[in-house]
Short mmCIF file of C-alpha atoms and ligand atoms in Angstrom, two decimals:
data_model
loop_
_atom_site.label_atom_id
_atom_site.label_comp_id
_atom_site.label_asym_id
_atom_site.label_seq_id
_atom_site.Cartn_x
_atom_site.Cartn_y
_atom_site.Cartn_z
CA MET A 1 156.36 -41.90 21.43
CA LEU A 2 156.83 -38.22 22.32
CA PRO A 3 154.76 -35.53 20.57
CA PRO A 4 156.52 -33.67 17.73
CA PHE A 5 159.09 -31.19 19.00
CA ASP A 6 162.08 -29.63 17.21
CA PRO A 7 164.34 -28.02 19.84
CA TRP A 8 166.75 -26.46 17.35
CA TYR A 9 164.02 -24.79 15.29
CA ALA A 10 162.15 -23.83 18.49
CA SER A 11 165.18 -21.93 19.80
CA GLN A 12 165.55 -20.11 16.47
CA VAL A 13 161.88 -19.12 16.47
CA CYS A 14 162.04 -17.94 20.08
CA ALA A 15 165.00 -15.69 19.28
CA ASP A 16 163.22 -14.23 16.23
CA ILE A 17 159.98 -13.64 18.12
CA LEU A 18 161.83 -11.82 20.89
CA VAL A 19 163.44 -9.53 18.29
CA ALA A 20 160.19 -9.06 16.33
CA SER A 21 158.30 -8.11 19.50
CA HIS A 22 160.24 -4.83 19.49
CA ALA A 23 160.55 -4.45 15.70
CA GLY A 24 159.04 -1.66 13.64
CA GLU A 25 156.27 -2.01 11.07
CA ASP A 26 158.71 -2.35 8.15
CA SER A 27 160.61 -5.14 9.80
CA LEU A 28 157.38 -7.00 10.57
CA ALA A 29 156.25 -6.54 6.96
CA VAL A 30 159.52 -8.05 5.69
CA ARG A 31 159.06 -11.10 7.91
CA ARG A 32 155.44 -11.46 6.74
CA ALA A 33 156.33 -11.21 3.06
CA ARG A 34 159.18 -13.71 3.37
CA ARG A 35 156.99 -16.21 5.23
CA LEU A 36 154.04 -15.79 2.87
CA SER A 37 156.30 -16.44 -0.09
CA ALA A 38 157.66 -19.61 1.59
CA LEU A 39 154.09 -20.75 2.43
CA LEU A 40 152.88 -20.27 -1.15
CA ALA A 41 155.93 -22.07 -2.56
CA SER A 42 155.36 -24.97 -0.20
CA ALA A 43 151.60 -25.06 -0.99
CA ALA A 44 152.28 -24.98 -4.73
CA ASP A 45 154.68 -27.84 -4.27
CA GLY A 46 152.66 -30.13 -2.00
CA SER A 47 148.94 -29.28 -2.27
CA PRO A 48 147.17 -30.33 -5.51
CA ARG A 49 144.68 -27.48 -5.01
CA TYR A 50 147.30 -24.78 -4.72
CA ARG A 51 149.46 -26.37 -7.42
CA ARG A 52 146.61 -25.70 -9.85
CA LEU A 53 145.87 -22.26 -8.44
CA LEU A 54 149.45 -21.03 -8.46
CA LYS A 55 150.53 -22.67 -11.71
CA GLY A 56 152.83 -20.33 -13.60
CA SER A 57 152.96 -17.80 -10.73
CA ASP A 58 155.99 -16.67 -8.79
CA PRO A 59 155.20 -17.21 -5.07
CA GLY A 60 157.39 -14.22 -4.30
CA THR A 61 155.19 -11.82 -6.27
CA VAL A 62 151.67 -13.22 -5.79
CA LYS A 63 149.43 -10.75 -3.96
CA LEU A 64 147.51 -12.34 -1.11
CA GLU A 65 144.29 -10.47 -1.90
CA GLU A 66 144.26 -12.01 -5.39
CA LEU A 67 143.96 -15.53 -3.99
CA PRO A 68 140.51 -17.05 -3.42
CA ILE A 69 138.78 -16.98 -0.05
CA VAL A 70 138.36 -20.48 1.34
CA ARG A 71 135.84 -21.85 3.82
CA LYS A 72 135.91 -24.73 6.22
CA ALA A 73 133.22 -26.89 4.60
CA GLU A 74 134.81 -26.62 1.18
CA LEU A 75 138.25 -27.53 2.45
CA MET A 76 137.02 -30.44 4.56
CA ASP A 77 135.04 -31.77 1.57
CA ARG A 78 138.23 -31.82 -0.48
CA PHE A 79 140.68 -32.61 2.26
CA GLY A 80 143.00 -34.76 0.13
CA ASP A 81 143.17 -32.03 -2.50
CA TRP A 82 144.10 -29.47 0.17
CA VAL A 83 146.81 -30.98 2.41
CA CYS A 84 150.46 -31.09 1.37
CA ASP A 85 151.15 -34.61 2.64
CA PRO A 86 149.21 -37.31 0.75
CA ALA A 87 149.70 -39.66 3.72
CA VAL A 88 147.35 -37.46 5.79
CA SER A 89 143.93 -39.02 5.16
CA LEU A 90 140.72 -37.56 6.56
CA ASP A 91 139.20 -40.98 7.29
CA VAL A 92 142.20 -41.99 9.39
CA LEU A 93 142.19 -38.59 11.11
CA ARG A 94 138.50 -38.93 12.00
CA ARG A 95 139.18 -42.31 13.59
CA PHE A 96 142.20 -40.86 15.42
CA THR A 97 140.19 -37.99 16.90
CA THR A 98 137.42 -40.24 18.18
CA ASP A 99 139.88 -42.05 20.46
CA PRO A 100 140.58 -40.12 23.69
CA ALA A 101 143.65 -42.29 24.30
CA GLN A 102 145.25 -40.61 21.26
CA ILE A 103 145.01 -37.04 22.61
CA ALA A 104 148.38 -35.36 21.89
CA ALA A 105 149.79 -38.59 20.44
CA PRO A 106 151.88 -38.03 17.30
CA PHE A 107 149.85 -38.71 14.15
CA LEU A 108 151.94 -40.67 11.61
CA GLY A 109 154.77 -40.13 14.06
CA ARG A 110 155.24 -36.50 13.04
CA TYR A 111 152.07 -34.41 13.38
CA VAL A 112 150.04 -32.78 16.14
CA VAL A 113 146.30 -33.05 15.45
CA TRP A 114 143.25 -31.31 16.90
CA GLU A 115 139.72 -30.58 15.88
CA SER A 116 137.63 -27.47 16.15
CA SER A 117 134.24 -27.33 17.78
CA GLY A 118 131.29 -27.35 15.44
CA THR A 119 130.22 -23.76 16.01
CA SER A 120 129.37 -23.50 12.34
CA GLY A 121 128.81 -27.10 11.35
CA GLU A 122 130.91 -30.26 11.39
CA PRO A 123 134.24 -29.95 13.20
CA ALA A 124 137.31 -29.25 11.12
CA ILE A 125 140.56 -31.13 11.72
CA PHE A 126 143.89 -29.36 11.79
CA VAL A 127 147.26 -31.00 11.34
CA GLN A 128 150.54 -29.27 12.19
CA ASP A 129 154.15 -30.30 12.32
CA ALA A 130 156.87 -29.58 14.87
CA ARG A 131 157.78 -26.31 13.13
CA ALA A 132 154.27 -24.87 13.41
CA MET A 133 154.08 -26.01 17.03
CA ALA A 134 157.38 -24.26 17.73
CA VAL A 135 155.83 -21.00 16.54
CA TYR A 136 152.69 -21.47 18.65
CA ASP A 137 154.76 -22.41 21.70
CA ALA A 138 157.00 -19.38 21.36
CA LEU A 139 154.14 -16.93 20.82
CA GLU A 140 152.22 -18.34 23.78
CA ALA A 141 155.24 -18.12 26.05
CA LEU A 142 156.80 -14.85 24.92
CA ARG A 143 153.93 -12.54 23.98
CA ARG A 144 151.98 -12.53 27.23
CA PRO A 145 151.54 -9.39 29.29
CA VAL A 146 153.94 -9.20 32.21
CA LEU A 147 151.52 -9.28 35.12
CA ARG A 148 154.17 -10.05 37.75
CA PRO A 149 157.36 -8.19 36.76
CA LEU A 150 159.61 -9.58 39.48
CA ARG A 151 158.46 -13.12 38.87
CA HIS A 152 158.87 -12.61 35.13
CA PHE A 153 162.47 -11.45 35.62
CA PHE A 154 163.50 -14.64 37.38
CA ASP A 155 161.21 -17.01 35.44
CA PRO A 156 160.36 -15.46 32.04
CA LEU A 157 158.76 -18.63 30.65
CA GLY A 158 156.65 -19.29 33.76
CA ILE A 159 158.28 -22.69 34.24
CA GLY A 160 157.72 -22.60 37.99
CA ASP A 161 154.00 -21.86 37.73
CA ARG A 162 151.33 -24.36 38.70
CA ILE A 163 148.84 -24.03 35.85
CA ALA A 164 145.28 -25.39 35.88
CA PHE A 165 143.45 -25.45 32.57
CA VAL A 166 139.69 -25.62 33.15
CA GLY A 167 137.92 -26.70 29.96
CA ALA A 168 136.72 -29.60 27.84
CA THR A 169 139.50 -32.03 28.67
CA GLY A 170 138.06 -35.17 27.11
CA GLY A 171 138.30 -34.31 23.43
CA HIS A 172 140.93 -33.56 20.81
CA PHE A 173 140.48 -29.82 21.18
CA ALA A 174 143.40 -27.52 20.61
CA SER A 175 143.54 -26.44 24.24
CA THR A 176 143.47 -29.97 25.64
CA VAL A 177 145.94 -31.30 23.06
CA SER A 178 148.29 -28.42 23.89
CA VAL A 179 148.17 -29.10 27.63
CA GLU A 180 148.63 -32.85 27.19
CA ARG A 181 151.44 -32.33 24.71
CA LEU A 182 153.36 -30.18 27.17
CA ARG A 183 152.81 -32.74 29.91
CA LYS A 184 154.18 -35.50 27.68
CA LEU A 185 157.15 -33.48 26.50
CA ASN A 186 158.15 -32.51 30.02
CA PRO A 187 157.31 -35.23 32.56
CA ALA A 188 158.82 -33.04 35.29
CA ALA A 189 156.05 -30.49 34.63
CA GLN A 190 153.22 -33.02 34.86
CA SER A 191 152.44 -32.27 38.48
CA ARG A 192 152.44 -28.52 37.79
CA LEU A 193 150.20 -28.62 34.71
CA SER A 194 146.69 -29.89 35.22
CA GLY A 195 143.70 -30.20 32.90
CA ILE A 196 140.42 -30.04 34.84
CA SER A 197 137.12 -30.80 33.11
CA PHE A 198 134.37 -28.23 33.36
CA LEU A 199 131.87 -30.94 32.50
CA GLN A 200 131.93 -32.21 36.08
CA PRO A 201 129.67 -30.86 38.84
CA ILE A 202 130.86 -27.57 40.30
CA GLN A 203 131.68 -29.17 43.67
CA ALA A 204 134.00 -31.69 42.00
CA LEU A 205 135.54 -28.94 39.87
CA THR A 206 136.32 -26.72 42.83
CA ALA A 207 137.69 -29.71 44.77
CA ALA A 208 140.04 -30.52 41.87
CA LEU A 209 141.21 -26.91 41.77
CA GLU A 210 141.79 -26.86 45.52
CA ALA A 211 143.79 -30.09 45.27
CA HIS A 212 146.00 -28.55 42.58
CA GLN A 213 146.34 -25.09 44.18
CA PRO A 214 147.25 -23.40 40.88
CA SER A 215 149.22 -20.19 40.61
CA VAL A 216 147.58 -19.67 37.20
CA ILE A 217 144.04 -20.62 36.12
CA ALA A 218 143.48 -20.72 32.37
CA THR A 219 139.87 -20.94 31.24
CA TYR A 220 136.97 -19.32 29.40
CA PRO A 221 135.58 -16.02 30.64
CA SER A 222 132.18 -17.57 31.45
CA ALA A 223 133.83 -20.32 33.50
CA ALA A 224 136.07 -17.78 35.22
CA VAL A 225 132.98 -15.82 36.29
CA ILE A 226 131.44 -18.92 37.84
CA LEU A 227 134.67 -19.77 39.65
CA SER A 228 134.77 -16.16 40.85
CA GLU A 229 131.35 -16.55 42.36
CA GLU A 230 132.42 -19.76 44.08
CA ARG A 231 135.44 -17.99 45.53
CA ARG A 232 133.42 -15.01 46.73
CA ALA A 233 131.02 -17.40 48.44
CA GLY A 234 133.93 -19.10 50.21
CA ARG A 235 133.41 -22.38 48.36
CA LEU A 236 136.71 -22.23 46.43
CA GLN A 237 139.90 -21.90 48.46
CA VAL A 238 142.58 -21.12 45.88
CA ALA A 239 144.78 -18.06 45.48
CA PRO A 240 146.05 -17.83 41.90
CA SER A 241 148.41 -15.01 40.94
CA GLU A 242 147.01 -14.72 37.41
CA ILE A 243 143.89 -15.73 35.49
CA TRP A 244 144.28 -16.36 31.76
CA THR A 245 141.13 -16.22 29.67
CA GLY A 246 140.26 -16.81 26.05
CA GLY A 247 137.72 -18.47 23.81
CA GLU A 248 134.80 -16.12 24.42
CA ASN A 249 134.10 -12.45 24.80
CA LEU A 250 135.54 -10.95 27.96
CA THR A 251 133.68 -7.78 28.81
CA THR A 252 135.06 -5.05 31.02
CA ALA A 253 132.49 -5.94 33.66
CA MET A 254 133.49 -9.60 33.61
CA ARG A 255 137.16 -8.72 33.90
CA GLU A 256 136.58 -6.47 36.88
CA PHE A 257 134.43 -9.07 38.59
CA ILE A 258 137.02 -11.84 38.11
CA GLU A 259 139.91 -9.62 39.22
CA GLN A 260 138.07 -8.54 42.36
CA ALA A 261 137.02 -12.08 43.25
CA PHE A 262 140.48 -13.59 42.88
CA GLU A 263 142.40 -10.43 43.81
CA CYS A 264 144.74 -10.95 40.87
CA PRO A 265 145.03 -9.67 37.29
CA VAL A 266 143.41 -11.22 34.21
CA ALA A 267 145.27 -11.68 30.92
CA ASN A 268 143.11 -12.24 27.87
CA SER A 269 144.12 -13.71 24.53
CA TYR A 270 142.56 -14.53 21.20
CA GLY A 271 143.28 -17.65 19.22
CA ALA A 272 141.64 -20.32 17.15
CA SER A 273 142.11 -23.90 16.12
CA GLU A 274 143.28 -22.43 12.82
CA PHE A 275 146.09 -20.54 14.56
CA LEU A 276 146.68 -21.09 18.21
CA ALA A 277 147.98 -17.71 19.29
CA ILE A 278 146.46 -15.05 17.04
CA ALA A 279 146.67 -12.15 19.47
CA SER A 280 147.33 -11.38 23.10
CA GLU A 281 146.98 -8.43 25.39
CA CYS A 282 149.76 -6.04 26.17
CA ASN A 283 150.20 -4.33 29.50
CA ALA A 284 148.10 -1.43 28.19
CA GLY A 285 145.14 -3.83 27.80
CA ARG A 286 145.09 -3.79 24.00
CA MET A 287 144.91 -6.94 21.88
CA HIS A 288 147.94 -7.16 19.55
CA VAL A 289 147.95 -9.48 16.54
CA ASN A 290 151.06 -11.64 16.14
CA SER A 291 151.34 -10.24 12.64
CA ASP A 292 154.80 -11.69 12.03
CA TRP A 293 153.22 -15.17 11.89
CA VAL A 294 149.54 -14.68 11.06
CA ILE A 295 147.77 -12.34 8.64
CA LEU A 296 144.24 -11.18 9.44
CA GLU A 297 142.13 -9.42 6.81
CA SER A 298 138.93 -7.78 8.01
CA VAL A 299 136.51 -7.88 5.07
CA ASP A 300 132.92 -6.94 4.24
CA ALA A 301 130.19 -9.29 3.00
CA HIS A 302 131.70 -9.12 -0.52
CA GLY A 303 135.19 -10.07 0.65
CA CYS A 304 136.56 -6.55 0.22
CA ALA A 305 138.89 -5.09 2.85
CA VAL A 306 137.26 -2.73 5.34
CA PRO A 307 139.17 0.28 6.63
CA ALA A 308 140.54 0.67 10.15
CA GLY A 309 137.94 1.49 12.78
CA ILE A 310 135.09 -0.30 10.98
CA LEU A 311 133.70 -3.65 12.03
CA GLY A 312 134.10 -6.21 9.24
CA SER A 313 131.60 -8.92 8.29
CA THR A 314 134.16 -11.66 8.73
CA THR A 315 137.89 -12.19 9.04
CA LEU A 316 140.25 -14.01 6.68
CA LEU A 317 143.17 -15.77 8.32
CA THR A 318 146.44 -16.78 6.69
CA ASN A 319 148.60 -19.03 8.85
CA LEU A 320 152.26 -18.46 7.99
CA ALA A 321 153.50 -21.28 10.23
CA ASN A 322 151.55 -24.32 9.02
CA HIS A 323 152.93 -25.74 5.76
CA VAL A 324 151.22 -29.13 6.12
CA GLN A 325 147.67 -27.88 5.76
CA PRO A 326 147.88 -24.43 4.16
CA LEU A 327 145.34 -21.95 5.58
CA ILE A 328 145.37 -19.09 3.09
CA ARG A 329 142.59 -16.49 3.28
CA TYR A 330 140.54 -18.87 5.42
CA ASP A 331 137.16 -17.47 6.49
CA LEU A 332 137.39 -17.53 10.28
CA GLY A 333 133.85 -16.25 10.91
CA ASP A 334 134.86 -13.85 13.68
CA ARG A 335 134.40 -10.14 13.23
CA ILE A 336 137.17 -7.74 14.10
CA VAL A 337 137.89 -4.03 14.10
CA LEU A 338 141.42 -3.10 13.09
CA SER A 339 142.70 -0.10 14.97
CA GLY A 340 144.44 2.59 13.03
CA ASP A 341 146.19 3.89 16.15
CA ARG A 342 149.49 2.92 17.68
CA CYS A 343 149.18 1.48 21.17
CA PRO A 344 150.70 3.38 24.10
CA CYS A 345 152.86 0.32 24.78
CA SER A 346 154.80 1.26 21.59
CA SER A 347 154.49 -2.20 20.01
CA ALA A 348 154.14 -2.08 16.22
CA LEU A 349 152.05 -5.26 16.25
CA PRO A 350 148.58 -4.20 15.07
CA VAL A 351 145.78 -3.72 17.59
CA ILE A 352 142.38 -5.33 17.05
CA GLU A 353 139.06 -5.63 18.79
CA VAL A 354 137.49 -9.07 18.40
CA HIS A 355 133.83 -9.96 18.34
CA GLY A 356 133.55 -13.68 18.90
CA ARG A 357 131.10 -15.95 20.57
CA ASP A 358 128.51 -14.55 22.86
CA ASP A 359 126.55 -17.56 24.09
CA ASP A 360 124.99 -17.34 27.53
CA THR A 361 125.66 -19.18 30.75
CA LEU A 362 122.43 -20.92 31.81
CA TRP A 363 121.29 -20.77 35.44
CA LEU A 364 119.11 -23.83 35.90
CA GLY A 365 116.94 -25.51 38.48
CA THR A 366 115.56 -24.31 41.77
CA ARG A 367 119.05 -23.51 43.05
CA ALA A 368 120.03 -21.67 39.84
CA ILE A 369 123.09 -23.83 39.17
CA PRO A 370 125.30 -22.22 36.52
CA ILE A 371 126.16 -24.24 33.40
CA VAL A 372 128.71 -22.63 31.07
CA PRO A 373 127.87 -22.53 27.35
CA LEU A 374 130.95 -24.41 26.17
CA ALA A 375 130.11 -27.33 28.47
CA LEU A 376 126.61 -27.52 26.96
CA SER A 377 127.86 -27.36 23.38
CA THR A 378 130.51 -29.99 24.14
CA VAL A 379 127.87 -32.40 25.44
CA LEU A 380 125.58 -31.84 22.44
CA GLU A 381 128.37 -32.07 19.88
CA ASP A 382 130.57 -34.79 21.33
CA GLU A 383 128.06 -37.08 22.95
CA ALA A 384 125.07 -36.60 20.68
CA GLY A 385 126.75 -35.56 17.42
CA LEU A 386 124.41 -32.57 17.11
CA PHE A 387 126.10 -29.51 15.63
CA ASP A 388 123.28 -27.51 14.11
CA PHE A 389 121.30 -26.53 17.19
CA ARG A 390 119.91 -23.75 19.30
CA LEU A 391 119.35 -24.31 23.00
CA GLU A 392 117.05 -21.77 24.54
CA GLN A 393 116.15 -21.49 28.20
CA ARG A 394 112.42 -20.90 28.68
CA SER A 395 112.27 -21.09 32.48
CA SER A 396 114.36 -22.33 35.37
CA HIS A 397 113.24 -25.88 34.56
CA THR A 398 112.51 -25.77 30.82
CA LEU A 399 114.78 -25.80 27.79
CA LEU A 400 113.92 -25.75 24.10
CA LEU A 401 116.34 -27.57 21.80
CA THR A 402 115.88 -26.95 18.09
CA THR A 403 117.71 -27.83 14.91
CA GLY A 404 117.45 -26.65 11.34
CA MET A 405 117.59 -30.25 10.14
CA ALA A 406 114.33 -32.02 9.39
CA GLY A 407 113.12 -35.58 8.99
CA VAL A 408 113.36 -38.83 10.87
CA ASP A 409 117.14 -38.67 11.26
CA ALA A 410 116.91 -35.17 12.75
CA ASP A 411 114.29 -36.32 15.27
CA ARG A 412 116.44 -39.30 16.21
CA LEU A 413 119.45 -37.02 16.70
CA LEU A 414 117.40 -34.64 18.83
CA ASP A 415 116.19 -37.50 20.98
CA ARG A 416 119.76 -38.64 21.59
CA ALA A 417 120.79 -35.06 22.36
CA ARG A 418 117.91 -34.67 24.82
CA LYS A 419 118.99 -37.81 26.70
CA SER A 420 122.67 -36.79 26.78
CA LEU A 421 121.78 -33.32 27.94
CA GLY A 422 119.38 -34.59 30.61
CA GLN A 423 122.02 -36.99 31.97
CA PHE A 424 124.67 -34.29 31.98
CA LEU A 425 122.42 -31.80 33.77
CA ALA A 426 121.42 -34.41 36.35
CA GLN A 427 125.14 -34.97 37.05
CA GLN A 428 125.45 -31.25 37.66
CA GLY A 429 122.70 -31.41 40.25
CA VAL A 430 120.02 -30.04 37.92
CA GLY A 431 117.42 -32.80 37.94
CA GLY A 432 113.93 -32.71 36.52
CA MET A 433 114.68 -30.43 33.60
CA LYS A 434 112.09 -30.53 30.85
CA ILE A 435 113.82 -30.45 27.46
CA ARG A 436 111.47 -29.88 24.56
CA CYS A 437 112.81 -30.62 21.06
CA LYS A 438 111.81 -29.37 17.62
CA SER A 439 113.38 -30.13 14.25
CA GLY A 440 113.12 -28.08 11.06
CA THR A 441 113.68 -24.79 12.87
CA PRO A 442 116.63 -22.89 11.44
CA ARG A 443 118.51 -20.63 13.83
CA PRO A 444 117.78 -16.94 13.39
CA CYS A 445 120.90 -15.26 12.00
CA GLY A 446 122.46 -12.10 13.35
CA ARG A 447 123.86 -9.40 11.11
CA SER A 448 127.13 -11.28 10.76
CA GLY A 449 125.41 -14.41 9.55
CA LYS A 450 126.42 -16.07 12.80
CA SER A 451 123.90 -16.68 15.49
CA ARG A 452 123.88 -17.48 19.16
CA ARG A 453 123.42 -21.15 19.90
CA ILE A 454 122.81 -21.01 23.65
CA VAL A 455 120.41 -18.40 24.90
CA GLY A 456 119.59 -17.93 28.57
CA ILE A 457 117.16 -15.80 30.53
CA PRO A 458 118.33 -13.20 33.01
CA ARG A 459 118.70 -14.16 36.64
CA THR A 460 116.38 -12.43 39.03
CA SER A 461 118.52 -13.10 42.08
CA GLY A 462 121.88 -14.50 42.91
CA PRO A 463 125.53 -13.57 43.22
CA PRO A 464 126.75 -10.04 42.65
CA TYR A 465 127.90 -10.46 39.06
CA SER A 466 124.40 -10.63 37.69
CA SER A 467 124.10 -6.93 36.95
CA VAL A 468 121.68 -7.58 34.10
CA ALA A 469 119.39 -9.46 36.44
CA ARG A 470 119.60 -6.78 39.09
CA ALA A 471 118.82 -4.14 36.52
CA ARG A 472 115.78 -6.02 35.32
CA SER A 473 114.53 -6.44 38.84
CA GLY A 474 114.66 -2.69 39.28
CA ALA A 475 117.88 -2.27 41.22
CA LEU A 476 119.59 -0.49 38.33
CA SER A 477 118.32 1.91 35.72
CA ARG A 478 117.83 0.98 32.11
CA ARG A 479 120.91 2.97 31.18
CA GLN A 480 123.04 1.15 33.70
CA LEU A 481 121.72 -2.13 32.39
CA GLN A 482 122.96 -1.33 28.95
CA CYS A 483 126.35 -0.48 30.33
CA GLY A 484 126.73 -3.31 32.78
CA VAL A 485 127.47 -6.33 30.67
CA GLY A 486 127.59 -5.03 27.16
CA SER A 487 125.09 -7.42 25.67
CA ASN A 488 121.41 -7.27 24.86
CA PRO A 489 121.51 -3.49 24.46
CA ASP A 490 118.32 -1.54 24.32
CA PRO A 491 117.89 -0.46 20.67
CA ALA A 492 116.26 2.75 21.86
CA LEU A 493 119.64 3.93 23.14
CA GLN A 494 121.54 3.20 19.96
CA GLY A 495 123.46 6.18 18.70
CA GLN A 496 122.62 8.38 21.66
CA ARG A 497 125.19 10.54 23.32
CA ALA A 498 126.61 8.83 26.36
CA THR A 499 126.52 10.19 29.86
CA GLY A 500 129.43 9.89 32.25
CA LEU A 501 127.74 7.06 34.06
CA PHE A 502 127.09 5.25 30.83
CA CYS A 503 130.69 5.41 29.73
CA LYS A 504 132.27 4.71 33.06
CA SER A 505 130.15 1.66 33.66
CA LEU A 506 130.63 0.07 30.27
CA HIS A 507 134.11 1.08 29.34
CA GLY A 508 135.95 1.44 32.58
CA GLY A 509 136.26 5.17 32.08
CA GLN A 510 137.76 4.95 28.59
CA ALA A 511 135.00 6.79 26.84
CA HIS A 512 134.11 10.40 27.43
CA PRO A 513 130.79 11.93 28.40
CA GLY A 514 129.03 13.05 25.28
CA GLN A 515 130.78 10.56 23.05
CA ARG A 516 128.45 8.79 20.65
CA VAL A 517 128.01 5.12 21.37
CA VAL A 518 127.92 2.69 18.50
CA ARG A 519 125.80 -0.34 18.93
CA LEU A 520 127.40 -3.55 17.71
CA ARG A 521 126.37 -7.17 17.84
CA GLY A 522 127.07 -8.41 21.32
CA GLY A 523 127.77 -5.02 22.83
CA GLU A 524 128.56 -1.38 22.31
CA ARG A 525 131.67 0.66 22.17
CA PRO A 526 132.35 4.34 22.09
CA GLU A 527 133.59 5.49 18.73
CA GLY A 528 137.35 5.37 18.50
CA SER A 529 137.81 3.21 21.57
CA PHE A 530 139.03 -0.36 21.34
CA ARG A 531 138.70 -2.93 24.01
CA ASN A 532 139.78 -6.49 23.91
CA PHE A 533 137.57 -9.48 23.56
CA GLY A 534 138.63 -13.07 23.15
CA ARG A 535 137.62 -16.21 21.47
CA HIS A 536 140.23 -18.72 22.36
CA PRO A 537 140.40 -21.58 24.63
CA HIS A 538 143.85 -22.50 25.67
CA PRO A 539 145.60 -20.32 27.93
CA GLY A 540 144.92 -19.00 24.68
CA VAL A 541 143.29 -21.71 22.51
CA ASN A 542 140.09 -21.81 20.65
CA HIS A 543 137.84 -24.80 20.37
ZN1 ZN B 601 149.97 -2.40 23.44
#
């Protein structure tokens, strides 16, 4: 059976998205209000939870900010009370998502299903119908930056591209489900669309890429950096025309490194399992929210809106496309800065800066083999069932795996995780790793309440990207170190006036000498300057 697809509705949505891409703020606000009203009416009709909440209210006049903030754990605990279709049962969904043969298969004959990673606990499951998928498809296809204008003129949807998605291909993640769904819907595109697992050894990964010879590589920034190093070393013979990244932070330094290695432009996007295509870059390099279909509220620790230009504590997401599983003021956990400025590209879609995941790539063993953070978390979550963890590199051959859980069950889980991790690393060519485990050790929290789960140590030698390592070995000054990658800043420099070198190195020349630099979790930015980061996996999708 084919995955859910509604061609008539999809064509309507495409036409509307094309118009809305050039619409003014008022026109976007009208679309948002109309869709929010329809979402609330549908939630009040189908979801027992929202029927109680909205009883006696007119969905057309309810103010979004008056509705309660909801969180993943609470919604998953009361799944049956939340969804609008009583036939969608969490137990059946859990069984469905443990079977790899069911990836992209229609659930109950009418729904697309995927699960999130367990970044903040047990994975959530998301169910969407053909109408929601039509919106995601159209946003993914029509709101990308035009990196190749001539090509775009003749092939606006990129139908002729050979796309390789490099990610966790074995699970029901949004990115993998999306790729498999497209392959099933269009058998003619199967040879052009390839999902390549980043859990395999790097030699096998590069061989698979060379066999596919993609014109587009879609992957995570950390994986793109490793592939860049392989290409620079002559071990990866592919010549893509574009690299699409998402799912993690993409720093300016990473972007430049990837673009130089592959000699092609990078397009970054931001999405989540909760909404596949939240924002994408424009040709001016700013991240625009698809505000005609998704509402983002940047709020402080008390849930109050924060003004433009200020980093919020978390972000509330309202998905205007999914009427099966209403996501209304859902706490996404990411932190964003809303820009108060209009972008030079003239789009009225709001500009944001996103602060997402900032786990490290680990360089392990005598040969310093790189292992990307999402591969490590996939092994620990999917194979060992361990979600509450911190994996810390202590040396080239030693890792410390801790969990906040305590007791016999926690120790048993850690033991299983240690074995899975050891096997996985051996497959990558990193044998003899010592993995020490400790239960009852809660992760230290950052200011946002989120914390890094995978923490590496700097490299002291290796390929040219490792500017942090070179700085620490004395090749660069402390100031350059702070600029180079944008993480682990030296607190002593916080709030200081920047020098030209400082700004140019960190911000690609966007900041000005003398501008005050604000230190934020995971990096710095000059006041008033907004750069794009990402947190999404697919050619835009987040796990
Ligand atoms: Zn723009």
